[in-house]
mmCIF file of C-alpha atoms and ligand atoms in Angstrom:
data_model
loop_
_atom_site.group_PDB
_atom_site.id
_atom_site.type_symbol
_atom_site.label_atom_id
_atom_site.label_comp_id
_atom_site.label_asym_id
_atom_site.label_seq_id
_atom_site.Cartn_x
_atom_site.Cartn_y
_atom_site.Cartn_z
ATOM 1 C CA UNK U 1 -12.065 8.239 25.112
ATOM 2 C CA UNK U 2 -11.050 6.729 21.796
ATOM 3 C CA UNK U 3 -8.874 3.648 21.479
ATOM 4 C CA UNK U 4 -5.639 4.646 19.681
ATOM 5 C CA UNK U 5 -3.428 2.148 17.885
ATOM 6 C CA UNK U 6 -1.600 4.822 15.888
ATOM 7 C CA UNK U 7 -0.058 8.049 17.213
ATOM 8 C CA UNK U 8 -0.115 10.723 14.550
ATOM 9 C CA UNK U 9 3.089 12.677 13.947
ATOM 10 C CA UNK U 10 2.393 16.207 15.249
ATOM 11 C CA UNK U 11 3.902 17.754 12.104
ATOM 12 C CA UNK U 12 1.346 16.144 9.770
ATOM 13 C CA UNK U 13 0.882 16.440 6.870
ATOM 14 C CA UNK U 14 4.516 15.565 6.172
ATOM 15 C CA UNK U 15 4.420 16.195 2.412
ATOM 16 C CA UNK U 16 1.984 18.280 0.355
ATOM 17 C CA UNK U 17 1.737 19.379 -3.312
ATOM 18 C CA UNK U 18 3.295 22.747 -2.333
ATOM 19 C CA UNK U 19 6.520 20.946 -1.336
ATOM 20 C CA UNK U 20 7.036 19.375 -4.762
ATOM 21 C CA UNK U 21 9.341 21.223 -7.183
ATOM 22 C CA UNK U 22 7.248 20.304 -10.268
ATOM 23 C CA UNK U 23 3.507 20.914 -10.765
ATOM 24 C CA UNK U 24 1.294 18.337 -9.015
ATOM 25 C CA UNK U 25 -2.199 18.368 -7.557
ATOM 26 C CA UNK U 26 -1.692 15.675 -4.912
ATOM 27 C CA UNK U 27 1.022 13.818 -2.952
ATOM 28 C CA UNK U 28 -0.316 10.590 -1.531
ATOM 29 C CA UNK U 29 -0.367 6.791 -1.217
ATOM 30 C CA UNK U 30 3.400 6.431 -0.852
ATOM 31 C CA UNK U 31 5.520 3.346 -0.390
ATOM 32 C CA UNK U 32 8.438 3.856 1.993
ATOM 33 C CA UNK U 33 11.651 1.881 2.547
ATOM 34 C CA UNK U 34 14.707 2.303 4.728
ATOM 35 C CA UNK U 35 18.001 2.028 2.867
ATOM 36 C CA UNK U 36 21.400 2.577 4.498
ATOM 37 C CA UNK U 37 19.697 4.396 7.396
ATOM 38 C CA UNK U 38 17.788 6.781 5.125
ATOM 39 C CA UNK U 39 14.086 6.691 4.307
ATOM 40 C CA UNK U 40 12.999 6.681 0.674
ATOM 41 C CA UNK U 41 9.426 7.572 -0.127
ATOM 42 C CA UNK U 42 7.863 6.875 -3.516
ATOM 43 C CA UNK U 43 4.697 8.935 -3.641
ATOM 44 C CA UNK U 44 1.867 9.192 -6.135
ATOM 45 C CA UNK U 45 0.867 12.540 -7.564
ATOM 46 C CA UNK U 46 -2.079 13.473 -9.736
ATOM 47 C CA UNK U 47 -1.160 15.856 -12.508
ATOM 48 C CA UNK U 48 -3.689 18.416 -13.673
ATOM 49 C CA UNK U 49 -4.694 15.962 -16.376
ATOM 50 C CA UNK U 50 -6.122 13.725 -13.632
ATOM 51 C CA UNK U 51 -3.506 11.053 -14.370
ATOM 52 C CA UNK U 52 -0.795 10.003 -11.926
ATOM 53 C CA UNK U 53 2.983 9.747 -11.782
ATOM 54 C CA UNK U 54 5.376 8.661 -9.015
ATOM 55 C CA UNK U 55 7.878 10.936 -7.272
ATOM 56 C CA UNK U 56 10.682 10.326 -4.782
ATOM 57 C CA UNK U 57 11.474 12.036 -1.490
ATOM 58 C CA UNK U 58 14.247 11.284 1.025
ATOM 59 C CA UNK U 59 14.558 11.667 4.771
ATOM 60 C CA UNK U 60 17.001 10.988 7.563
ATOM 61 C CA UNK U 61 14.390 10.705 10.340
ATOM 62 C CA UNK U 62 11.374 9.237 8.527
ATOM 63 C CA UNK U 63 9.258 12.347 9.099
ATOM 64 C CA UNK U 64 10.931 15.238 7.285
ATOM 65 C CA UNK U 65 11.172 14.439 3.592
ATOM 66 C CA UNK U 66 12.947 16.344 0.825
ATOM 67 C CA UNK U 67 11.530 15.670 -2.647
ATOM 68 C CA UNK U 68 13.790 15.115 -5.635
ATOM 69 C CA UNK U 69 13.578 17.742 -8.387
ATOM 70 C CA UNK U 70 12.177 15.295 -10.975
ATOM 71 C CA UNK U 71 9.611 12.451 -10.915
ATOM 72 C CA UNK U 72 10.997 8.939 -10.334
ATOM 73 C CA UNK U 73 8.592 6.819 -12.389
ATOM 74 C CA UNK U 74 6.366 8.074 -15.195
ATOM 75 C CA UNK U 75 4.417 5.965 -17.714
ATOM 76 C CA UNK U 76 6.745 3.610 -19.584
ATOM 77 C CA UNK U 77 7.874 4.457 -23.083
ATOM 78 C CA UNK U 78 8.715 0.947 -24.179
ATOM 79 C CA UNK U 79 6.469 -1.972 -24.962
ATOM 80 C CA UNK U 80 4.713 -3.674 -23.188
ATOM 81 C CA UNK U 81 4.691 -1.025 -20.422
ATOM 82 C CA UNK U 82 3.885 1.797 -22.829
ATOM 83 C CA UNK U 83 0.517 0.223 -23.713
ATOM 84 C CA UNK U 84 -0.462 -0.552 -20.133
ATOM 85 C CA UNK U 85 0.743 2.617 -18.371
ATOM 86 C CA UNK U 86 -0.808 5.071 -20.822
ATOM 87 C CA UNK U 87 -3.281 6.438 -18.223
ATOM 88 C CA UNK U 88 -0.738 6.638 -15.393
ATOM 89 C CA UNK U 89 1.111 4.854 -12.628
ATOM 90 C CA UNK U 90 -0.259 4.785 -9.088
ATOM 91 C CA UNK U 91 0.108 3.590 -5.494
ATOM 92 C CA UNK U 92 3.681 2.199 -5.321
ATOM 93 C CA UNK U 93 4.630 -0.331 -2.634
ATOM 94 C CA UNK U 94 8.292 -1.122 -1.911
ATOM 95 C CA UNK U 95 9.632 -4.450 -0.609
ATOM 96 C CA UNK U 96 13.278 -5.353 -0.080
ATOM 97 C CA UNK U 97 13.721 -8.844 -1.571
ATOM 98 C CA UNK U 98 17.167 -10.440 -1.814
ATOM 99 C CA UNK U 99 19.004 -7.113 -1.822
ATOM 100 C CA UNK U 100 16.842 -5.236 -4.364
ATOM 101 C CA UNK U 101 13.928 -2.904 -3.723
ATOM 102 C CA UNK U 102 10.944 -4.179 -5.680
ATOM 103 C CA UNK U 103 8.152 -1.755 -6.478
ATOM 104 C CA UNK U 104 4.635 -2.956 -7.229
ATOM 105 C CA UNK U 105 2.402 -0.258 -8.699
ATOM 106 C CA UNK U 106 -0.912 0.076 -10.502
ATOM 107 C CA UNK U 107 -0.620 0.565 -14.249
ATOM 108 C CA UNK U 108 -3.678 2.220 -15.834
ATOM 109 C CA UNK U 109 -4.595 2.107 -19.503
ATOM 110 C CA UNK U 110 -7.524 1.833 -21.893
ATOM 111 C CA UNK U 111 -7.397 -1.901 -21.113
ATOM 112 C CA UNK U 112 -8.012 -1.486 -17.377
ATOM 113 C CA UNK U 113 -5.750 -1.518 -14.337
ATOM 114 C CA UNK U 114 -3.097 -4.131 -13.669
ATOM 115 C CA UNK U 115 0.019 -4.465 -11.526
ATOM 116 C CA UNK U 116 3.530 -3.787 -12.772
ATOM 117 C CA UNK U 117 6.780 -4.698 -11.035
ATOM 118 C CA UNK U 118 9.916 -2.548 -11.139
ATOM 119 C CA UNK U 119 13.133 -2.648 -9.146
ATOM 120 C CA UNK U 120 15.877 -0.372 -7.913
ATOM 121 C CA UNK U 121 19.018 -1.011 -5.921
ATOM 122 C CA UNK U 122 19.965 2.602 -5.250
ATOM 123 C CA UNK U 123 16.863 4.817 -5.646
ATOM 124 C CA UNK U 124 18.683 6.549 -8.488
ATOM 125 C CA UNK U 125 17.729 4.385 -11.445
ATOM 126 C CA UNK U 126 14.739 2.103 -11.832
ATOM 127 C CA UNK U 127 14.238 -0.889 -14.059
ATOM 128 C CA UNK U 128 10.881 -2.382 -15.062
ATOM 129 C CA UNK U 129 10.683 -6.138 -14.494
ATOM 130 C CA UNK U 130 7.288 -7.341 -15.680
ATOM 131 C CA UNK U 131 3.536 -6.848 -15.721
ATOM 132 C CA UNK U 132 2.584 -9.366 -13.062
ATOM 133 C CA UNK U 133 -1.224 -9.454 -13.236
ATOM 134 C CA UNK U 134 -3.877 -9.206 -15.881
ATOM 135 C CA UNK U 135 -6.415 -6.357 -15.722
ATOM 136 C CA UNK U 136 -8.713 -5.771 -12.716
ATOM 137 C CA UNK U 137 -6.062 -5.764 -10.024
ATOM 138 C CA UNK U 138 -4.906 -2.585 -8.277
ATOM 139 C CA UNK U 139 -3.387 -3.508 -4.886
ATOM 140 C CA UNK U 140 -0.500 -5.943 -4.628
ATOM 141 C CA UNK U 141 2.148 -6.286 -1.923
ATOM 142 C CA UNK U 142 5.172 -8.601 -1.952
ATOM 143 C CA UNK U 143 6.439 -10.513 1.066
ATOM 144 C CA UNK U 144 10.119 -9.704 1.703
ATOM 145 C CA UNK U 145 11.365 -13.297 1.430
ATOM 146 C CA UNK U 146 10.599 -16.607 -0.236
ATOM 147 C CA UNK U 147 8.285 -18.783 1.829
ATOM 148 C CA UNK U 148 8.255 -22.527 1.204
ATOM 149 C CA UNK U 149 10.581 -21.946 -1.754
ATOM 150 C CA UNK U 150 8.300 -19.457 -3.541
ATOM 151 C CA UNK U 151 7.831 -15.707 -3.709
ATOM 152 C CA UNK U 152 4.498 -14.672 -2.257
ATOM 153 C CA UNK U 153 2.195 -11.722 -2.692
ATOM 154 C CA UNK U 154 -1.175 -10.532 -1.427
ATOM 155 C CA UNK U 155 -3.404 -9.142 -4.136
ATOM 156 C CA UNK U 156 -6.936 -7.969 -4.714
ATOM 157 C CA UNK U 157 -8.743 -8.961 -7.895
ATOM 158 C CA UNK U 158 -11.968 -7.131 -8.812
ATOM 159 C CA UNK U 159 -15.249 -9.037 -8.859
ATOM 160 C CA UNK U 160 -18.873 -8.361 -9.760
ATOM 161 C CA UNK U 161 -20.344 -11.091 -7.602
ATOM 162 C CA UNK U 162 -18.311 -10.931 -4.400
ATOM 163 C CA UNK U 163 -17.093 -7.949 -2.364
ATOM 164 C CA UNK U 164 -13.479 -7.303 -3.357
ATOM 165 C CA UNK U 165 -11.273 -9.468 -1.117
ATOM 166 C CA UNK U 166 -7.637 -10.260 -0.343
ATOM 167 C CA UNK U 167 -6.073 -13.202 -2.182
ATOM 168 C CA UNK U 168 -2.650 -14.847 -1.980
ATOM 169 C CA UNK U 169 -0.579 -15.795 -5.058
ATOM 170 C CA UNK U 170 2.804 -17.506 -5.504
ATOM 171 C CA UNK U 171 5.688 -17.366 -7.946
ATOM 172 C CA UNK U 172 8.929 -19.248 -8.611
ATOM 173 C CA UNK U 173 10.636 -16.181 -10.120
ATOM 174 C CA UNK U 174 8.623 -12.958 -9.425
ATOM 175 C CA UNK U 175 7.429 -12.970 -13.062
ATOM 176 C CA UNK U 176 5.055 -15.940 -13.381
ATOM 177 C CA UNK U 177 2.371 -16.068 -10.681
ATOM 178 C CA UNK U 178 -0.314 -18.602 -9.803
ATOM 179 C CA UNK U 179 -1.860 -20.992 -7.263
ATOM 180 C CA UNK U 180 -4.112 -18.112 -6.094
ATOM 181 C CA UNK U 181 -6.720 -18.390 -3.373
ATOM 182 C CA UNK U 182 -8.920 -16.018 -1.471
ATOM 183 C CA UNK U 183 -7.910 -15.723 2.192
ATOM 184 C CA UNK U 184 -9.786 -12.730 3.602
ATOM 185 C CA UNK U 185 -13.144 -11.153 2.864
ATOM 186 C CA UNK U 186 -15.018 -8.053 4.052
ATOM 187 C CA UNK U 187 -17.615 -8.579 6.789
ATOM 188 C CA UNK U 188 -21.201 -7.370 6.193
ATOM 189 C CA UNK U 189 -22.277 -4.311 8.187
ATOM 190 C CA UNK U 190 -18.759 -3.775 9.443
ATOM 191 C CA UNK U 191 -16.252 -0.973 8.842
ATOM 192 C CA UNK U 192 -14.687 -2.907 5.940
ATOM 193 C CA UNK U 193 -17.918 -4.284 4.439
ATOM 194 C CA UNK U 194 -17.654 -2.819 0.930
ATOM 195 C CA UNK U 195 -14.133 -3.939 -0.049
ATOM 196 C CA UNK U 196 -10.716 -4.626 1.376
ATOM 197 C CA UNK U 197 -7.245 -4.600 -0.140
ATOM 198 C CA UNK U 198 -3.620 -5.074 0.865
ATOM 199 C CA UNK U 199 -1.967 -1.878 2.154
ATOM 200 C CA UNK U 200 1.638 -1.979 3.354
ATOM 201 C CA UNK U 201 3.926 -4.912 2.471
ATOM 202 C CA UNK U 202 3.750 -7.560 5.246
ATOM 203 C CA UNK U 203 6.061 -7.158 8.246
ATOM 204 C CA UNK U 204 7.750 -10.177 9.838
ATOM 205 C CA UNK U 205 7.171 -10.503 13.603
ATOM 206 C CA UNK U 206 7.807 -13.312 16.068
ATOM 207 C CA UNK U 207 4.117 -14.272 15.975
ATOM 208 C CA UNK U 208 3.395 -13.986 12.268
ATOM 209 C CA UNK U 209 3.338 -11.686 9.260
ATOM 210 C CA UNK U 210 1.612 -8.434 10.145
ATOM 211 C CA UNK U 211 -0.457 -7.057 7.280
ATOM 212 C CA UNK U 212 -1.922 -3.563 7.354
ATOM 213 C CA UNK U 213 -4.851 -3.426 4.935
ATOM 214 C CA UNK U 214 -7.502 -0.933 3.930
ATOM 215 C CA UNK U 215 -11.227 -1.419 4.294
ATOM 216 C CA UNK U 216 -14.040 0.636 2.838
ATOM 217 C CA UNK U 217 -17.506 1.404 4.225
ATOM 218 C CA UNK U 218 -20.237 2.959 2.060
ATOM 219 C CA UNK U 219 -22.225 5.827 3.614
ATOM 220 C CA UNK U 220 -24.847 8.300 2.343
ATOM 221 C CA UNK U 221 -21.933 10.772 2.234
ATOM 222 C CA UNK U 222 -19.662 8.554 0.095
ATOM 223 C CA UNK U 223 -17.157 5.842 0.967
ATOM 224 C CA UNK U 224 -14.897 5.982 4.041
ATOM 225 C CA UNK U 225 -11.426 4.408 3.772
ATOM 226 C CA UNK U 226 -9.905 3.092 7.009
ATOM 227 C CA UNK U 227 -6.965 0.838 7.946
ATOM 228 C CA UNK U 228 -7.017 -2.510 9.724
ATOM 229 C CA UNK U 229 -4.582 -5.289 10.646
ATOM 230 C CA UNK U 230 -4.341 -9.039 10.106
ATOM 231 C CA UNK U 231 -1.758 -11.625 11.168
ATOM 232 C CA UNK U 232 -0.652 -14.408 8.801
ATOM 233 C CA UNK U 233 1.160 -17.612 9.738
ATOM 234 C CA UNK U 234 4.930 -17.301 9.194
ATOM 235 C CA UNK U 235 5.382 -20.619 7.389
ATOM 236 C CA UNK U 236 2.023 -20.607 5.587
ATOM 237 C CA UNK U 237 0.831 -17.011 5.056
ATOM 238 C CA UNK U 238 -2.387 -18.291 3.435
ATOM 239 C CA UNK U 239 -3.390 -19.211 6.990
ATOM 240 C CA UNK U 240 -4.656 -16.163 8.841
ATOM 241 C CA UNK U 241 -4.098 -16.331 12.579
ATOM 242 C CA UNK U 242 -6.319 -13.363 13.367
ATOM 243 C CA UNK U 243 -7.956 -10.301 11.826
ATOM 244 C CA UNK U 244 -8.558 -7.432 14.204
ATOM 245 C CA UNK U 245 -12.269 -6.633 14.283
ATOM 246 C CA UNK U 246 -11.555 -2.922 14.769
ATOM 247 C CA UNK U 247 -9.943 -0.360 12.545
ATOM 248 C CA UNK U 248 -6.557 0.989 13.585
ATOM 249 C CA UNK U 249 -6.849 4.338 11.788
ATOM 250 C CA UNK U 250 -9.685 6.370 10.305
ATOM 251 C CA UNK U 251 -9.942 9.832 8.728
ATOM 252 C CA UNK U 252 -9.991 12.414 11.533
ATOM 253 C CA UNK U 253 -7.547 15.227 10.826
ATOM 254 C CA UNK U 254 -8.912 17.961 8.527
ATOM 255 C CA UNK U 255 -6.559 16.900 5.667
ATOM 256 C CA UNK U 256 -7.818 13.310 5.971
ATOM 257 C CA UNK U 257 -11.471 14.352 5.939
ATOM 258 C CA UNK U 258 -11.338 16.890 3.102
ATOM 259 C CA UNK U 259 -9.084 16.743 0.027
ATOM 260 C CA UNK U 260 -9.002 15.338 -3.492
ATOM 261 C CA UNK U 261 -11.240 12.464 -2.319
ATOM 262 C CA UNK U 262 -12.847 13.054 1.076
ATOM 263 C CA UNK U 263 -12.594 10.704 4.054
ATOM 264 C CA UNK U 264 -9.628 8.614 3.045
ATOM 265 C CA UNK U 265 -6.661 7.202 4.914
ATOM 266 C CA UNK U 266 -4.836 4.828 2.554
ATOM 267 C CA UNK U 267 -1.484 3.152 3.212
ATOM 268 C CA UNK U 268 1.086 1.729 0.833
ATOM 269 C CA UNK U 269 3.989 1.569 3.301
ATOM 270 C CA UNK U 270 5.203 1.081 6.851
ATOM 271 C CA UNK U 271 8.755 0.789 8.198
ATOM 272 C CA UNK U 272 9.469 -1.477 11.192
ATOM 273 C CA UNK U 273 12.202 -0.108 13.460
ATOM 274 C CA UNK U 274 14.624 -2.063 15.678
ATOM 275 C CA UNK U 275 13.012 -0.693 18.860
ATOM 276 C CA UNK U 276 9.686 -2.425 18.111
ATOM 277 C CA UNK U 277 7.939 0.657 16.776
ATOM 278 C CA UNK U 278 6.466 0.993 13.349
ATOM 279 C CA UNK U 279 6.453 4.096 11.219
ATOM 280 C CA UNK U 280 3.190 4.068 9.311
ATOM 281 C CA UNK U 281 2.583 6.267 6.261
ATOM 282 C CA UNK U 282 -0.756 7.077 4.691
ATOM 283 C CA UNK U 283 -2.303 9.353 2.137
ATOM 284 C CA UNK U 284 -4.764 11.842 3.637
ATOM 285 C CA UNK U 285 -7.879 12.364 1.465
ATOM 286 C CA UNK U 286 -5.791 11.442 -1.634
ATOM 287 C CA UNK U 287 -4.056 14.815 -1.342
ATOM 288 C CA UNK U 288 -1.227 14.826 1.229
ATOM 289 C CA UNK U 289 1.118 12.389 2.996
ATOM 290 C CA UNK U 290 0.818 11.724 6.721
ATOM 291 C CA UNK U 291 2.871 9.659 9.168
ATOM 292 C CA UNK U 292 2.397 8.103 12.572
ATOM 293 C CA UNK U 293 3.868 5.503 14.860
ATOM 294 C CA UNK U 294 2.509 2.318 16.382
ATOM 295 C CA UNK U 295 3.842 -0.490 18.548
ATOM 296 C CA UNK U 296 4.290 -3.635 16.473
ATOM 297 C CA UNK U 297 3.457 -5.915 19.428
ATOM 298 C CA UNK U 298 0.259 -3.999 20.101
ATOM 299 C CA UNK U 299 -0.908 -4.419 16.492
ATOM 300 C CA UNK U 300 -0.046 -8.134 16.572
ATOM 301 C CA UNK U 301 -1.932 -8.572 19.865
ATOM 302 C CA UNK U 302 -4.913 -6.674 18.443
ATOM 303 C CA UNK U 303 -5.151 -9.250 15.617
ATOM 304 C CA UNK U 304 -5.273 -12.053 18.164
ATOM 305 C CA UNK U 305 -7.359 -10.364 20.886
ATOM 306 C CA UNK U 306 -10.155 -8.768 18.846
ATOM 307 C CA UNK U 307 -10.159 -11.471 16.223
ATOM 308 C CA UNK U 308 -12.949 -12.022 13.704
ATOM 309 C CA UNK U 309 -13.091 -14.824 11.112
ATOM 310 C CA UNK U 310 -11.101 -13.964 7.946
ATOM 311 C CA UNK U 311 -13.698 -15.409 5.515
HETATM 312 C C1 BMA Q 1 -8.907 3.518 -4.339
HETATM 313 C C2 BMA Q 1 -7.610 3.848 -5.029
HETATM 314 C C3 BMA Q 1 -6.685 4.574 -4.078
HETATM 315 C C4 BMA Q 1 -7.394 5.755 -3.447
HETATM 316 C C5 BMA Q 1 -8.733 5.331 -2.880
HETATM 317 C C6 BMA Q 1 -9.543 6.487 -2.343
HETATM 318 O O1 BMA Q 1 -9.795 2.877 -5.209
HETATM 319 O O2 BMA Q 1 -7.864 4.661 -6.166
HETATM 320 O O3 BMA Q 1 -5.566 5.006 -4.783
HETATM 321 O O4 BMA Q 1 -6.607 6.277 -2.406
HETATM 322 O O5 BMA Q 1 -9.502 4.691 -3.877
HETATM 323 O O6 BMA Q 1 -9.858 7.395 -3.354
#
């Protein structure tokens, strides 16, 4: 019998390229937010140039999504975004901060990959705020509130001499960021040994901030992307209270095992519900969107019960 932290929605995959009213090759790695009782999904799609854009789909139940007729966010046309989004925009994450939905996404260009920040208040129009990292960052999630008077994010800089790890960074205004430190590293010969990165924006619970991250393991058959969980202290999120030693989700369904990139489950969003459940969303094999549910308390307990050192 397998341990199950996540129950897959029986109607998976919930969104595929065939559902999208404009030509796309993939629908994956979506951020999701609940707004006035409706679910808004910002999903990444590869075009047949190999570059990515971001689309929008809406749902009343969090499982059945209707895509909008046109993409929501395509590479910026005005400087400085034009220069840094030339190769595409990818992997959006949505966090509600002080009444606005902030979107962090990867901006690709001839200069590398960096994180851009945009915001919307209505999922109709979107406004770019700033480019918030230099190059060599591609996963950043915002906490939904100021902590200790500062905005906080988890990010994942690239490195040649250390396996790619999760860092924490602070800002007075969401534009200027600093005071970074590494807080969580992969563990050798472990499911996340090759690299880790933030997944869904952190979720506030009574026992700490729950972070769902991705971890990668190299095999003779290529890399395998799985999801894990960590719990951060509420008042000082740089302090990790526990990292669950086990993965919570791995590629198993056929559309997670085979696709645009095989053997990938990759999350950019999860929605906590009032009844203590979590709706978790992930890209299957970089090709389709999938959903499942989990119990928030069970994920929090897993961080504390099967804990391994964060560094
Ligand atoms: C990562 C990113 C993700 C992708 C994953 C698996 O490096 O590119 O967007 O889902 O690889 O291909």
